[in-house]
Structures are given as C-alpha cells and as structure tokens.
Amino acid sequence: RCRFVVLVSGRGSNMRAIVQALRDRVLPAEVCAVVSSSPDAAALDWAREQGIATVVVPHRNYASRELFDQALAQAIEAYRPDYVLLAGFMRVLTTGFVERFNGRLVNIHPSLLPSFPGLHTHQQALAMGVQWHGCTVHFVTPVLDHGPIIAQGVVPVLAGDTPADLAERLLCLEHQVYGEVARWLAEGRVTLDAMQRVQVRGVASRSFIR
Ligand code: GAR
C-alpha cells in the first residue's frame, strides 16, 4: 500500500479532497495520518471523525524552525509514509527537512507558479491584471514555491472579482487537481528523477481548466 501523510495548518479542504480521491477508487493507497502545525486546525476534527490518526506539532512550542522541523519530521516518520503532501500547510520548511523528504514532498500553491509565490496570491493576481489565475501542485525544493511542477489548473478572472471570489473559484479546482495528483503518485505514474525532473507515465494531461 502507498502511504501518505498530509500536513495541514487550517481548514483542510484539500486534505479532505485527497482522502476522498484515494478512497473513491480501488487504489492500494491510504492517508495514514494528518499532521497539523496548529491545535486549532478544523482539518483535525474532520480527520478524527474519519478515524484517521492525527498529530499536532504546535509550531509555537519550538524556539526555532530547525527544532520545529525536527519534531515535525519525527512525527511524520512514525507513519513511514511514501509521500508527504502539504495541504494548506503554512510554515516555511528548512532545507534540512526538505532534503530529508526529497522526491516525496509535494505542495499545492494557489497561483500559476512561477507567478505569485508567497502569500495573498489572489490579491497579487488581481493587482497584476492577469486574466487567468490558477493553482500549481509541485515537488517541494528548498526554494519556497519553486519546485518541479506536476500539474496546474486554471480559472478565468471575471470582471468585478474580489480576492475571495477568485479564491473560491480556484479552490474547487485545487481539490480536483490535488486529488488527481495523489492518485498518480499512488499508482507510481509520477516520480521525481535523480536530476530533479518530473517523470510521468500514463498521464494524458497535467493541465486542468475550470
Ligand atoms: C489552499 O488554497 C492552498 O492552496 C493554500 O491555502 C489554502 C488551504 O485551504 N496554500 C498555500 O497558500 C500554501 N502556501 P485548505 O486548508 O482548505 O486546503
């Protein structure tokens, strides 16, 4: 069985989409644990209701990023995951952590990378006047929001859109894209090679549109 650990910090709608995507099909895959950087994450309640193991590694309890990442890595390793999926995980990870999970660490970012890394991506998109916005699922490298791209989804920007409108429109597509990528990973269709390039087998398209 392909084992996944999902990392969250808040609402957890992408985490739910991943759990459901891996459950909906006859796949030998499962989310073994949900790990949160915050004890208040709504994601934790849902995961517990589903009978999924949950762990909280409260970032406030650690004096440095290094100490937090060490505790986080230990919590994750206890579940021996094949893949670690960041789903609305809002802490910046150290190089040591990222290298430890090289090729097994995947993130979703709410913009069409390399445009708009960082925070407030919907505001950034509206301010720039782009007519298409989107999301990117990528392997994580030490450079924030810059790893090899696995899949992207695009949504139109409509007249009068607020950041909240855009976020809501995009979120539905995020769920679809991340769910699909989770299945590809479980089936071994997507891997990261030694040159840090994405290799795919039996995937017709890695672009999604709403
Ligand atoms: C999602 O839109 C995700 O793309 C974004 O946070 C939201 C989490 O929602 N992630 C980032 O901004 C990462 N820097 P969710 O908790 O409902 O999945």
Short mmCIF file of C-alpha atoms and ligand atoms in Angstrom, two decimals:
data_model
loop_
_atom_site.label_atom_id
_atom_site.label_comp_id
_atom_site.label_asym_id
_atom_site.label_seq_id
_atom_site.Cartn_x
_atom_site.Cartn_y
_atom_site.Cartn_z
CA ARG A 1 0.00 0.00 0.00
CA CYS A 2 1.13 3.51 -0.79
CA ARG A 3 1.19 5.52 2.42
CA PHE A 4 0.50 9.24 2.61
CA VAL A 5 0.87 11.73 5.43
CA VAL A 6 -0.94 15.05 4.89
CA LEU A 7 0.33 18.25 6.55
CA VAL A 8 -2.18 20.98 7.37
CA SER A 9 -2.45 24.24 9.27
CA GLY A 10 -6.12 25.17 8.96
CA ARG A 11 -9.37 24.39 7.19
CA GLY A 12 -8.22 21.25 5.42
CA SER A 13 -10.45 21.22 2.35
CA ASN A 14 -7.56 19.98 0.18
CA MET A 15 -6.82 17.29 2.76
CA ARG A 16 -10.45 16.14 2.51
CA ALA A 17 -10.21 16.06 -1.28
CA ILE A 18 -7.05 13.93 -1.08
CA VAL A 19 -8.58 11.48 1.42
CA GLN A 20 -11.66 11.13 -0.77
CA ALA A 21 -9.69 10.79 -4.00
CA LEU A 22 -7.64 7.94 -2.55
CA ARG A 23 -10.73 6.30 -1.11
CA ASP A 24 -13.04 6.64 -4.12
CA ARG A 25 -11.07 4.27 -6.26
CA VAL A 26 -9.76 0.78 -5.92
CA LEU A 27 -6.27 2.01 -5.14
CA PRO A 28 -3.85 0.39 -2.75
CA ALA A 29 -3.32 3.74 -1.03
CA GLU A 30 -4.24 5.46 2.19
CA VAL A 31 -3.77 8.61 4.23
CA CYS A 32 -2.18 7.19 7.40
CA ALA A 33 -2.05 10.43 9.34
CA VAL A 34 -2.83 14.12 9.27
CA VAL A 35 -0.22 16.29 10.97
CA SER A 36 -1.06 19.88 11.91
CA SER A 37 1.15 22.79 12.90
CA SER A 38 -1.79 24.23 14.84
CA PRO A 39 -4.01 22.62 17.50
CA ASP A 40 -6.99 24.66 16.27
CA ALA A 41 -6.98 23.44 12.66
CA ALA A 42 -10.51 22.49 11.58
CA ALA A 43 -8.84 19.81 9.46
CA LEU A 44 -8.15 17.83 12.65
CA ASP A 45 -11.83 17.45 13.58
CA TRP A 46 -12.74 16.02 10.20
CA ALA A 47 -9.76 13.65 10.15
CA ARG A 48 -10.63 12.37 13.64
CA GLU A 49 -14.25 11.80 12.60
CA GLN A 50 -12.94 9.73 9.70
CA GLY A 51 -10.82 7.63 12.02
CA ILE A 52 -7.58 8.96 10.57
CA ALA A 53 -4.68 9.35 13.02
CA THR A 54 -3.92 12.98 13.85
CA VAL A 55 -0.83 14.58 15.34
CA VAL A 56 -0.35 18.19 16.39
CA VAL A 57 3.14 19.67 16.31
CA PRO A 58 2.41 23.19 17.58
CA HIS A 59 4.94 25.50 15.96
CA ARG A 60 4.64 27.94 18.85
CA ASN A 61 6.22 25.40 21.19
CA TYR A 62 9.51 25.44 19.32
CA ALA A 63 12.20 28.08 19.66
CA SER A 64 13.48 27.76 16.10
CA ARG A 65 12.46 26.49 12.67
CA GLU A 66 15.12 23.78 12.98
CA LEU A 67 13.65 22.42 16.22
CA PHE A 68 10.11 22.58 14.86
CA ASP A 69 11.13 20.79 11.66
CA GLN A 70 12.93 18.08 13.66
CA ALA A 71 9.80 17.41 15.70
CA LEU A 72 7.68 17.53 12.56
CA ALA A 73 9.96 15.07 10.74
CA GLN A 74 9.83 12.67 13.70
CA ALA A 75 6.03 12.83 13.84
CA ILE A 76 5.85 12.11 10.11
CA GLU A 77 8.44 9.30 10.07
CA ALA A 78 6.48 7.41 12.72
CA TYR A 79 3.93 6.69 9.96
CA ARG A 80 6.56 5.59 7.40
CA PRO A 81 4.96 7.50 4.51
CA ASP A 82 5.86 7.10 0.85
CA TYR A 83 4.62 10.66 0.25
CA VAL A 84 4.09 13.73 2.38
CA LEU A 85 1.50 16.12 0.96
CA LEU A 86 1.35 19.75 2.11
CA ALA A 87 -2.27 20.90 2.01
CA GLY A 88 -2.62 24.44 3.27
CA PHE A 89 0.45 23.96 5.43
CA MET A 90 1.52 27.50 6.24
CA ARG A 91 5.01 27.07 7.74
CA VAL A 92 8.17 27.61 5.72
CA LEU A 93 10.27 24.44 5.86
CA THR A 94 14.04 24.33 6.40
CA THR A 95 16.40 22.97 3.76
CA GLY A 96 17.25 20.07 6.05
CA PHE A 97 13.63 19.00 6.24
CA VAL A 98 13.04 19.38 2.51
CA GLU A 99 16.16 17.37 1.63
CA ARG A 100 15.20 14.61 4.05
CA PHE A 101 11.96 14.09 2.10
CA ASN A 102 13.35 14.84 -1.36
CA GLY A 103 11.15 13.41 -4.10
CA ARG A 104 8.43 12.53 -1.60
CA LEU A 105 7.29 16.02 -0.57
CA VAL A 106 4.51 17.69 -2.59
CA ASN A 107 2.73 21.04 -2.17
CA ILE A 108 -0.25 22.87 -3.63
CA HIS A 109 0.14 26.60 -4.16
CA PRO A 110 -2.76 28.86 -5.12
CA SER A 111 -1.19 30.52 -8.16
CA LEU A 112 0.26 29.63 -11.54
CA LEU A 113 3.88 29.33 -10.47
CA PRO A 114 6.36 30.84 -11.10
CA SER A 115 3.94 33.78 -10.85
CA PHE A 116 2.94 34.93 -7.40
CA PRO A 117 4.87 32.84 -4.89
CA GLY A 118 4.28 33.60 -1.22
CA LEU A 119 1.09 34.86 0.38
CA HIS A 120 -2.04 36.73 -0.83
CA THR A 121 -1.83 35.17 -4.28
CA HIS A 122 -5.39 36.12 -5.29
CA GLN A 123 -4.76 39.75 -4.39
CA GLN A 124 -1.47 39.63 -6.28
CA ALA A 125 -3.20 38.21 -9.37
CA LEU A 126 -5.94 40.87 -9.32
CA ALA A 127 -3.40 43.66 -8.79
CA MET A 128 -1.38 42.44 -11.79
CA GLY A 129 -4.47 42.28 -14.00
CA VAL A 130 -3.92 38.71 -15.18
CA GLN A 131 -6.97 37.20 -16.89
CA TRP A 132 -6.19 33.64 -15.87
CA HIS A 133 -5.34 32.52 -12.37
CA GLY A 134 -4.64 29.04 -11.13
CA CYS A 135 -3.05 26.53 -8.84
CA THR A 136 0.14 24.51 -9.00
CA VAL A 137 0.97 21.13 -7.49
CA HIS A 138 4.74 20.70 -7.32
CA PHE A 139 7.52 18.75 -5.67
CA VAL A 140 9.00 20.81 -2.84
CA THR A 141 12.59 22.04 -3.08
CA PRO A 142 14.45 24.29 -0.63
CA VAL A 143 13.44 27.41 -2.60
CA LEU A 144 9.95 28.46 -1.47
CA ASP A 145 7.21 27.82 -4.07
CA HIS A 146 9.72 26.87 -6.78
CA GLY A 147 9.82 23.08 -7.16
CA PRO A 148 9.32 20.94 -10.29
CA ILE A 149 5.71 21.26 -11.46
CA ILE A 150 3.49 18.16 -11.50
CA ALA A 151 0.18 19.73 -12.58
CA GLN A 152 -1.58 23.07 -12.92
CA GLY A 153 -5.18 24.19 -13.11
CA VAL A 154 -6.50 27.48 -14.46
CA VAL A 155 -9.62 29.53 -13.80
CA PRO A 156 -10.71 32.75 -15.51
CA VAL A 157 -10.58 36.07 -13.72
CA LEU A 158 -14.01 37.71 -14.11
CA ALA A 159 -14.91 41.39 -14.06
CA GLY A 160 -15.55 42.60 -10.53
CA ASP A 161 -13.86 39.61 -8.88
CA THR A 162 -12.73 40.12 -5.30
CA PRO A 163 -9.85 38.07 -3.88
CA ALA A 164 -12.48 35.98 -2.07
CA ASP A 165 -14.39 35.28 -5.32
CA LEU A 166 -11.23 34.19 -7.02
CA ALA A 167 -10.13 32.06 -4.07
CA GLU A 168 -13.48 30.27 -4.01
CA ARG A 169 -13.49 29.60 -7.75
CA LEU A 170 -9.95 28.27 -7.60
CA LEU A 171 -10.45 26.12 -4.51
CA CYS A 172 -12.86 23.75 -6.33
CA LEU A 173 -10.22 23.20 -8.98
CA GLU A 174 -7.47 22.76 -6.36
CA HIS A 175 -9.43 19.83 -4.95
CA GLN A 176 -9.70 18.23 -8.37
CA VAL A 177 -6.04 18.74 -9.28
CA TYR A 178 -4.62 17.62 -5.92
CA GLY A 179 -6.92 14.58 -5.81
CA GLU A 180 -5.76 13.53 -9.26
CA VAL A 181 -2.07 14.05 -8.42
CA ALA A 182 -2.48 11.98 -5.24
CA ARG A 183 -3.84 9.12 -7.37
CA TRP A 184 -0.97 9.42 -9.85
CA LEU A 185 1.53 9.24 -7.01
CA ALA A 186 -0.24 6.22 -5.52
CA GLU A 187 -0.16 4.48 -8.91
CA GLY A 188 3.50 5.32 -9.48
CA ARG A 189 2.66 7.37 -12.57
CA VAL A 190 4.54 10.44 -11.36
CA THR A 191 8.03 10.46 -9.85
CA LEU A 192 10.94 12.82 -9.40
CA ASP A 193 14.13 11.56 -11.04
CA ALA A 194 17.72 11.99 -9.86
CA MET A 195 18.02 15.17 -11.97
CA GLN A 196 15.04 16.65 -10.09
CA ARG A 197 12.84 16.35 -13.17
CA VAL A 198 9.26 15.15 -13.10
CA GLN A 199 8.78 11.81 -14.88
CA VAL A 200 5.29 10.72 -15.90
CA ARG A 201 3.85 7.51 -17.29
CA GLY A 202 0.30 7.02 -18.49
CA VAL A 203 -0.88 10.54 -17.72
CA ALA A 204 -2.52 12.14 -20.76
CA SER A 205 -2.67 15.69 -19.44
CA ARG A 206 -1.36 17.53 -16.44
CA SER A 207 -3.35 20.68 -17.16
CA PHE A 208 -6.78 21.31 -15.71
CA ILE A 209 -9.30 24.01 -16.56
CA ARG A 210 -12.49 25.09 -14.93
C1 GAR B 1 -5.44 26.48 -0.31
O1 GAR B 1 -5.96 27.44 -1.17
C2 GAR B 1 -3.99 26.21 -0.62
O2 GAR B 1 -3.69 26.27 -1.99
C3 GAR B 1 -3.32 27.35 0.11
O3 GAR B 1 -4.03 27.51 1.31
C4 GAR B 1 -5.37 27.05 1.12
C5 GAR B 1 -5.65 26.00 2.16
O4 GAR B 1 -7.01 25.63 2.14
N1 GAR B 1 -1.94 27.05 0.34
C6 GAR B 1 -0.99 27.97 0.47
O5 GAR B 1 -1.22 29.17 0.42
C7 GAR B 1 0.41 27.44 0.69
N2 GAR B 1 1.33 28.49 0.85
P1 GAR B 1 -7.45 24.24 2.78
O6 GAR B 1 -6.87 24.19 4.20
O7 GAR B 1 -8.94 24.30 2.81
O8 GAR B 1 -6.92 23.14 1.93
#
